[in-house]
PDB file of C-alpha atoms and ligand atoms in Angstrom:
ATOM      1  CA  UNK L 104     -23.926  -9.989  24.243  1.00 56.00           C
ATOM      2  CA  UNK L 105     -23.307  -7.213  21.691  1.00 65.00           C
ATOM      3  CA  UNK L 106     -24.962  -7.637  18.297  1.00 83.00           C
ATOM      4  CA  UNK L 107     -21.875  -6.864  16.152  1.00 90.00           C
ATOM      5  CA  UNK L 108     -21.989  -6.508  12.351  1.00 95.00           C
ATOM      6  CA  UNK L 109     -24.405  -8.456  10.247  1.00 96.00           C
ATOM      7  CA  UNK L 110     -23.084 -11.079   7.855  1.00 97.00           C
ATOM      8  CA  UNK L 111     -22.785  -9.673   4.318  1.00 97.00           C
ATOM      9  CA  UNK L 112     -21.699 -10.596   0.841  1.00 97.00           C
ATOM     10  CA  UNK L 113     -20.174  -8.332  -1.765  1.00 97.00           C
ATOM     11  CA  UNK L 114     -19.160  -8.838  -5.443  1.00 98.00           C
ATOM     12  CA  UNK L 115     -15.866  -7.465  -6.797  1.00 98.00           C
ATOM     13  CA  UNK L 116     -16.383  -6.003 -10.215  1.00 97.00           C
ATOM     14  CA  UNK L 117     -14.734  -8.497 -12.573  1.00 96.00           C
ATOM     15  CA  UNK L 118     -13.352  -5.719 -14.777  1.00 97.00           C
ATOM     16  CA  UNK L 119     -11.892  -3.432 -12.115  1.00 97.00           C
ATOM     17  CA  UNK L 120     -11.699  -5.608  -9.031  1.00 97.00           C
ATOM     18  CA  UNK L 121     -13.477  -2.757  -6.999  1.00 98.00           C
ATOM     19  CA  UNK L 122     -16.244  -3.875  -4.586  1.00 97.00           C
ATOM     20  CA  UNK L 123     -19.655  -3.119  -6.081  1.00 96.00           C
ATOM     21  CA  UNK L 124     -20.663  -1.694  -2.715  1.00 96.00           C
ATOM     22  CA  UNK L 125     -18.022   0.078  -0.502  1.00 98.00           C
ATOM     23  CA  UNK L 126     -18.349   2.657   2.191  1.00 98.00           C
ATOM     24  CA  UNK L 127     -15.312   4.976   1.962  1.00 98.00           C
ATOM     25  CA  UNK L 128     -13.098   5.966  -0.948  1.00 98.00           C
ATOM     26  CA  UNK L 129      -9.668   7.619  -0.568  1.00 98.00           C
ATOM     27  CA  UNK L 130      -7.801   9.027  -3.445  1.00 98.00           C
ATOM     28  CA  UNK L 131      -3.988   9.583  -3.003  1.00 98.00           C
ATOM     29  CA  UNK L 132      -2.445  12.013  -5.467  1.00 98.00           C
ATOM     30  CA  UNK L 133       1.278  12.727  -5.806  1.00 98.00           C
ATOM     31  CA  UNK L 134       0.925  15.812  -3.502  1.00 98.00           C
ATOM     32  CA  UNK L 135      -0.333  13.376  -0.739  1.00 98.00           C
ATOM     33  CA  UNK L 136       2.958  11.416  -0.957  1.00 97.00           C
ATOM     34  CA  UNK L 137       5.302  14.457  -0.613  1.00 96.00           C
ATOM     35  CA  UNK L 138       8.310  13.171   1.263  1.00 94.00           C
ATOM     36  CA  UNK L 139       7.828   9.496   0.420  1.00 96.00           C
ATOM     37  CA  UNK L 140       9.595   9.198  -2.914  1.00 96.00           C
ATOM     38  CA  UNK L 141      13.325   9.341  -2.921  1.00 95.00           C
ATOM     39  CA  UNK L 142      13.681  12.056  -5.653  1.00 96.00           C
ATOM     40  CA  UNK L 143      12.084  15.039  -3.994  1.00 95.00           C
ATOM     41  CA  UNK L 144      13.199  17.489  -6.684  1.00 97.00           C
ATOM     42  CA  UNK L 145      11.330  15.402  -9.289  1.00 98.00           C
ATOM     43  CA  UNK L 146       8.159  15.496  -7.169  1.00 98.00           C
ATOM     44  CA  UNK L 147       8.383  19.229  -6.608  1.00 98.00           C
ATOM     45  CA  UNK L 148       9.102  19.725 -10.329  1.00 98.00           C
ATOM     46  CA  UNK L 149       5.955  17.922 -11.413  1.00 98.00           C
ATOM     47  CA  UNK L 150       3.792  19.639  -8.776  1.00 98.00           C
ATOM     48  CA  UNK L 151       5.280  22.951  -9.804  1.00 98.00           C
ATOM     49  CA  UNK L 152       4.210  22.375 -13.369  1.00 98.00           C
ATOM     50  CA  UNK L 153       0.661  21.666 -12.194  1.00 98.00           C
ATOM     51  CA  UNK L 154       0.968  17.848 -12.570  1.00 98.00           C
ATOM     52  CA  UNK L 155      -0.585  16.009  -9.642  1.00 98.00           C
ATOM     53  CA  UNK L 156      -1.456  12.455 -10.939  1.00 98.00           C
ATOM     54  CA  UNK L 157      -3.521   9.981  -8.915  1.00 98.00           C
ATOM     55  CA  UNK L 158      -1.168   7.328  -7.550  1.00 98.00           C
ATOM     56  CA  UNK L 159      -3.694   5.077  -5.879  1.00 99.00           C
ATOM     57  CA  UNK L 160      -7.300   4.734  -4.619  1.00 98.00           C
ATOM     58  CA  UNK L 161      -8.629   2.733  -1.681  1.00 98.00           C
ATOM     59  CA  UNK L 162     -12.221   1.447  -1.586  1.00 98.00           C
ATOM     60  CA  UNK L 163     -13.050   0.455   2.079  1.00 98.00           C
ATOM     61  CA  UNK L 164     -15.699  -1.598   3.727  1.00 98.00           C
ATOM     62  CA  UNK L 165     -14.572  -0.795   7.342  1.00 98.00           C
ATOM     63  CA  UNK L 166     -15.958  -2.133  10.570  1.00 98.00           C
ATOM     64  CA  UNK L 167     -15.858  -0.145  13.842  1.00 97.00           C
ATOM     65  CA  UNK L 168     -12.493  -0.571  15.422  1.00 98.00           C
ATOM     66  CA  UNK L 169     -12.935  -3.518  17.746  1.00 97.00           C
ATOM     67  CA  UNK L 170     -11.048  -6.719  18.557  1.00 96.00           C
ATOM     68  CA  UNK L 171     -12.274  -9.673  16.538  1.00 97.00           C
ATOM     69  CA  UNK L 172     -13.693  -7.640  13.503  1.00 98.00           C
ATOM     70  CA  UNK L 173     -12.096  -7.444  10.039  1.00 98.00           C
ATOM     71  CA  UNK L 174     -12.113  -4.541   7.686  1.00 98.00           C
ATOM     72  CA  UNK L 175     -11.901  -4.988   3.844  1.00 98.00           C
ATOM     73  CA  UNK L 176     -10.218  -2.633   1.455  1.00 98.00           C
ATOM     74  CA  UNK L 177      -9.465  -2.748  -2.222  1.00 98.00           C
ATOM     75  CA  UNK L 178      -6.468  -0.748  -3.447  1.00 98.00           C
ATOM     76  CA  UNK L 179      -6.117   0.259  -7.044  1.00 98.00           C
ATOM     77  CA  UNK L 180      -2.437   1.326  -7.563  1.00 99.00           C
ATOM     78  CA  UNK L 181      -1.892   3.057 -10.818  1.00 98.00           C
ATOM     79  CA  UNK L 182       1.031   2.260 -13.187  1.00 98.00           C
ATOM     80  CA  UNK L 183       3.805   4.766 -13.472  1.00 98.00           C
ATOM     81  CA  UNK L 184       7.082   6.097 -12.069  1.00 98.00           C
ATOM     82  CA  UNK L 185       8.337   9.096 -10.072  1.00 98.00           C
ATOM     83  CA  UNK L 186      11.832   9.494 -11.566  1.00 97.00           C
ATOM     84  CA  UNK L 187      13.215   5.907 -11.548  1.00 97.00           C
ATOM     85  CA  UNK L 188      10.907   4.732  -8.761  1.00 98.00           C
ATOM     86  CA  UNK L 189       7.734   2.822  -9.487  1.00 98.00           C
ATOM     87  CA  UNK L 190       4.456   4.191  -8.035  1.00 98.00           C
ATOM     88  CA  UNK L 191       3.826   2.912  -4.605  1.00 98.00           C
ATOM     89  CA  UNK L 192       1.513   3.219  -1.422  1.00 98.00           C
ATOM     90  CA  UNK L 193       2.770   5.318   1.402  1.00 98.00           C
ATOM     91  CA  UNK L 194       3.346   2.104   3.518  1.00 98.00           C
ATOM     92  CA  UNK L 195       2.742   1.700   7.196  1.00 98.00           C
ATOM     93  CA  UNK L 196       3.186  -0.203  10.355  1.00 98.00           C
ATOM     94  CA  UNK L 197      -0.037  -1.105  12.020  1.00 98.00           C
ATOM     95  CA  UNK L 198      -0.633   1.342  15.044  1.00 98.00           C
ATOM     96  CA  UNK L 199      -1.725  -1.769  17.043  1.00 98.00           C
ATOM     97  CA  UNK L 200       1.434  -3.719  16.595  1.00 97.00           C
ATOM     98  CA  UNK L 201       0.369  -7.423  17.198  1.00 97.00           C
ATOM     99  CA  UNK L 202      -1.975  -7.361  14.150  1.00 98.00           C
ATOM    100  CA  UNK L 203      -1.474  -9.155  10.839  1.00 98.00           C
ATOM    101  CA  UNK L 204      -3.067  -8.693   7.434  1.00 98.00           C
ATOM    102  CA  UNK L 205      -3.681 -10.600   4.248  1.00 99.00           C
ATOM    103  CA  UNK L 206      -3.562  -9.332   0.684  1.00 98.00           C
ATOM    104  CA  UNK L 207      -5.280 -11.109  -2.177  1.00 98.00           C
ATOM    105  CA  UNK L 208      -4.068 -10.071  -5.696  1.00 98.00           C
ATOM    106  CA  UNK L 209      -6.836  -9.365  -8.099  1.00 98.00           C
ATOM    107  CA  UNK L 210      -5.248  -7.493 -11.107  1.00 98.00           C
ATOM    108  CA  UNK L 211      -1.805  -6.667 -12.435  1.00 98.00           C
ATOM    109  CA  UNK L 212       1.427  -7.320 -10.590  1.00 96.00           C
ATOM    110  CA  UNK L 213       3.923  -5.782  -8.374  1.00 98.00           C
ATOM    111  CA  UNK L 214       5.844  -6.232  -5.111  1.00 98.00           C
ATOM    112  CA  UNK L 215       4.769  -6.015  -1.398  1.00 98.00           C
ATOM    113  CA  UNK L 216       7.783  -4.679   0.392  1.00 98.00           C
ATOM    114  CA  UNK L 217       7.883  -5.644   4.010  1.00 98.00           C
ATOM    115  CA  UNK L 218      10.170  -4.381   6.748  1.00 98.00           C
ATOM    116  CA  UNK L 219      10.596  -4.742  10.495  1.00 97.00           C
ATOM    117  CA  UNK L 220      11.567  -1.963  12.867  1.00 96.00           C
ATOM    118  CA  UNK L 221      14.993  -3.643  13.288  1.00 94.00           C
ATOM    119  CA  UNK L 222      15.566  -3.328   9.543  1.00 90.00           C
ATOM    120  CA  UNK L 223      14.826  -6.962   8.153  1.00 96.00           C
ATOM    121  CA  UNK L 224      13.340  -6.697   4.668  1.00 97.00           C
ATOM    122  CA  UNK L 225      11.161  -9.047   2.674  1.00 98.00           C
ATOM    123  CA  UNK L 226      10.052  -8.202  -0.944  1.00 98.00           C
ATOM    124  CA  UNK L 227       7.087 -10.555  -1.900  1.00 98.00           C
ATOM    125  CA  UNK L 228       5.562 -10.597  -5.391  1.00 98.00           C
ATOM    126  CA  UNK L 229       1.769 -10.135  -5.665  1.00 98.00           C
ATOM    127  CA  UNK L 230      -0.104 -10.820  -8.879  1.00 98.00           C
ATOM    128  CA  UNK L 231      -3.708 -11.796  -9.710  1.00 97.00           C
ATOM    129  CA  UNK L 232      -4.541 -15.034  -7.863  1.00 97.00           C
ATOM    130  CA  UNK L 233      -1.619 -14.653  -5.406  1.00 98.00           C
ATOM    131  CA  UNK L 234      -1.831 -14.151  -1.661  1.00 98.00           C
ATOM    132  CA  UNK L 235       0.483 -12.385   0.677  1.00 98.00           C
ATOM    133  CA  UNK L 236       0.558 -12.744   4.439  1.00 98.00           C
ATOM    134  CA  UNK L 237       1.801  -9.758   6.426  1.00 98.00           C
ATOM    135  CA  UNK L 238       2.799 -10.904   9.980  1.00 98.00           C
ATOM    136  CA  UNK L 239       2.486  -8.582  13.032  1.00 98.00           C
ATOM    137  CA  UNK L 240       5.198  -5.824  13.285  1.00 98.00           C
ATOM    138  CA  UNK L 241       6.021  -5.858   9.555  1.00 98.00           C
ATOM    139  CA  UNK L 242       5.592  -2.487   7.704  1.00 98.00           C
ATOM    140  CA  UNK L 243       4.131  -2.989   4.211  1.00 98.00           C
ATOM    141  CA  UNK L 244       4.185  -0.961   1.027  1.00 98.00           C
ATOM    142  CA  UNK L 245       2.715  -2.037  -2.353  1.00 98.00           C
ATOM    143  CA  UNK L 246       4.709  -1.208  -5.500  1.00 98.00           C
ATOM    144  CA  UNK L 247       3.267  -1.521  -9.017  1.00 98.00           C
ATOM    145  CA  UNK L 248       5.915  -2.788 -11.343  1.00 98.00           C
ATOM    146  CA  UNK L 249       3.435  -3.581 -14.170  1.00 98.00           C
ATOM    147  CA  UNK L 250       2.105  -1.732 -17.093  1.00 97.00           C
ATOM    148  CA  UNK L 251      -1.549  -1.866 -15.917  1.00 98.00           C
ATOM    149  CA  UNK L 252      -3.335  -1.121 -12.610  1.00 98.00           C
ATOM    150  CA  UNK L 253      -2.339  -3.327  -9.667  1.00 98.00           C
ATOM    151  CA  UNK L 254      -5.399  -4.174  -7.610  1.00 98.00           C
ATOM    152  CA  UNK L 255      -5.586  -6.227  -4.450  1.00 98.00           C
ATOM    153  CA  UNK L 256      -7.930  -6.829  -1.541  1.00 98.00           C
ATOM    154  CA  UNK L 257      -6.658  -6.393   1.976  1.00 98.00           C
ATOM    155  CA  UNK L 258      -8.263  -8.093   4.990  1.00 98.00           C
ATOM    156  CA  UNK L 259      -7.147  -6.636   8.319  1.00 98.00           C
ATOM    157  CA  UNK L 260      -8.308  -6.220  11.999  1.00 98.00           C
ATOM    158  CA  UNK L 261     -10.570  -3.211  12.131  1.00 98.00           C
ATOM    159  CA  UNK L 262      -8.621  -1.903  15.077  1.00 98.00           C
ATOM    160  CA  UNK L 263      -5.192  -2.214  13.455  1.00 98.00           C
ATOM    161  CA  UNK L 264      -4.777   1.447  12.658  1.00 98.00           C
ATOM    162  CA  UNK L 265      -1.933   2.974  10.583  1.00 98.00           C
ATOM    163  CA  UNK L 266       1.462   4.392  11.620  1.00 98.00           C
ATOM    164  CA  UNK L 267       2.641   6.423   8.613  1.00 97.00           C
ATOM    165  CA  UNK L 268       5.031   8.623  10.428  1.00 95.00           C
ATOM    166  CA  UNK L 269       7.723   5.966  10.992  1.00 94.00           C
ATOM    167  CA  UNK L 270       7.961   5.266   7.309  1.00 94.00           C
ATOM    168  CA  UNK L 271       7.935   8.970   6.354  1.00 92.00           C
ATOM    169  CA  UNK L 272      10.815   9.558   8.921  1.00 92.00           C
ATOM    170  CA  UNK L 273      13.022   6.550   8.127  1.00 89.00           C
ATOM    171  CA  UNK L 274      11.888   5.369   4.730  1.00 93.00           C
ATOM    172  CA  UNK L 275      12.162   1.658   3.610  1.00 96.00           C
ATOM    173  CA  UNK L 276      15.713   0.151   3.397  1.00 95.00           C
ATOM    174  CA  UNK L 277      15.118  -0.704  -0.314  1.00 96.00           C
ATOM    175  CA  UNK L 278      13.913   1.181  -3.297  1.00 97.00           C
ATOM    176  CA  UNK L 279      12.287  -0.488  -6.414  1.00 97.00           C
ATOM    177  CA  UNK L 280      13.579   1.278  -9.454  1.00 98.00           C
ATOM    178  CA  UNK L 281      13.510   0.728 -13.183  1.00 97.00           C
ATOM    179  CA  UNK L 282      16.903  -0.202 -14.654  1.00 96.00           C
ATOM    180  CA  UNK L 283      17.294  -1.316 -18.296  1.00 95.00           C
ATOM    181  CA  UNK L 284      13.428  -1.431 -18.386  1.00 93.00           C
ATOM    182  CA  UNK L 285      13.380  -3.959 -15.550  1.00 96.00           C
ATOM    183  CA  UNK L 286      12.509  -3.660 -11.910  1.00 97.00           C
ATOM    184  CA  UNK L 287      15.500  -3.676  -9.599  1.00 98.00           C
ATOM    185  CA  UNK L 288      15.451  -3.645  -5.760  1.00 97.00           C
ATOM    186  CA  UNK L 289      18.387  -1.462  -4.658  1.00 97.00           C
ATOM    187  CA  UNK L 290      19.580  -0.272  -1.238  1.00 96.00           C
ATOM    188  CA  UNK L 291      17.968   3.071  -0.168  1.00 94.00           C
ATOM    189  CA  UNK L 292      20.958   5.400   0.448  1.00 87.00           C
ATOM    190  CA  UNK L 293      19.090   7.223   3.104  1.00 84.00           C
ATOM    191  CA  UNK L 294      16.778   4.423   4.436  1.00 67.00           C
ATOM    192  CA  UNK L 295      17.323   2.856   7.754  1.00 61.00           C
ATOM    193  CA  UNK L 296      17.796  -0.959   7.711  1.00 60.00           C
ATOM    194  CA  UNK L 297      19.948  -3.799   6.649  1.00 61.00           C
TER     195      UNK L 297
HETATM  196  C1  LIG J 294      -4.580  -1.429   5.439  1.00 68.41           C
HETATM  197  C2  LIG J 294      -4.043  -2.087   4.182  1.00 68.41           C
HETATM  198  C3  LIG J 294      -4.318  -1.358   2.893  1.00 68.41           C
HETATM  199  C4  LIG J 294      -3.647  -0.018   2.708  1.00 68.41           C
HETATM  200  C5  LIG J 294      -3.770   0.572   1.288  1.00 68.41           C
HETATM  201  C6  LIG J 294      -3.129   1.929   1.099  1.00 68.41           C
HETATM  202  O1  LIG J 294      -4.104  -1.959   6.577  1.00 68.41           O
HETATM  203  O2  LIG J 294      -2.691  -2.334   4.321  1.00 68.41           O
HETATM  204  O3  LIG J 294      -5.708  -1.199   2.684  1.00 68.41           O
HETATM  205  O4  LIG J 294      -4.139   1.003   3.664  1.00 68.41           O
HETATM  206  O5  LIG J 294      -3.220  -0.394   0.365  1.00 68.41           O
HETATM  207  O6  LIG J 294      -1.800   1.846   1.626  1.00 68.41           O
HETATM  208  P1  LIG J 294      -1.359   2.925   2.690  1.00 68.41           P
HETATM  209  O7  LIG J 294       0.019   2.538   3.072  1.00 68.41           O
HETATM  210  O8  LIG J 294      -1.474   4.290   2.040  1.00 68.41           O
HETATM  211  O9  LIG J 294      -2.369   2.758   3.905  1.00 68.41           O
HETATM  212 ZN1  LIG J 295      -1.865  -2.574   6.622  1.00 68.41          ZN
END
């Protein structure tokens, strides 16, 4: 019998929601999200003026990719907009398709936008104390519609992997934009879906 990982316990910092001990940290800046926001000219304009804000950070406690293991990751999604669109994560399908995931809201509030390959869409709210279940084969993107940071803990099979390319190619069928200082979900003119 293989030994597998040891049991462990970790605290989430009550102020930030970030695990006090994590293994990997990824920082995604605007330049890393080139091609994901709908207003490309706006993105290039900002980058051209030397503005490259942090959009989100991910603090991971990964396990080796193996059936039966879970990885943990805490995402800190900053508040802000690119043109009319609220800051969001790239969004992905899991590369290993029959894998699901759970998000637990820790700070702030926003929307988890889910979409299947055949174009079904489900926007679900996530706030501190809320939980979102992401079934197998649903792409997921987190969108911060609040004024503060949106922080959540993700629990997912360590062998799930990420397919970002499908989202980069086809986009989501909906955009979450600010209209009259309120979030509005609108049809993506170039997104594939219903
Ligand atoms: C992993 C899980 C999250 C995201 C993170 C960043 O399956 O869904 O940890 O990786 O929220 O989003 P993205 O789309 O850039 O991976
Ligand atoms: Zn995921």
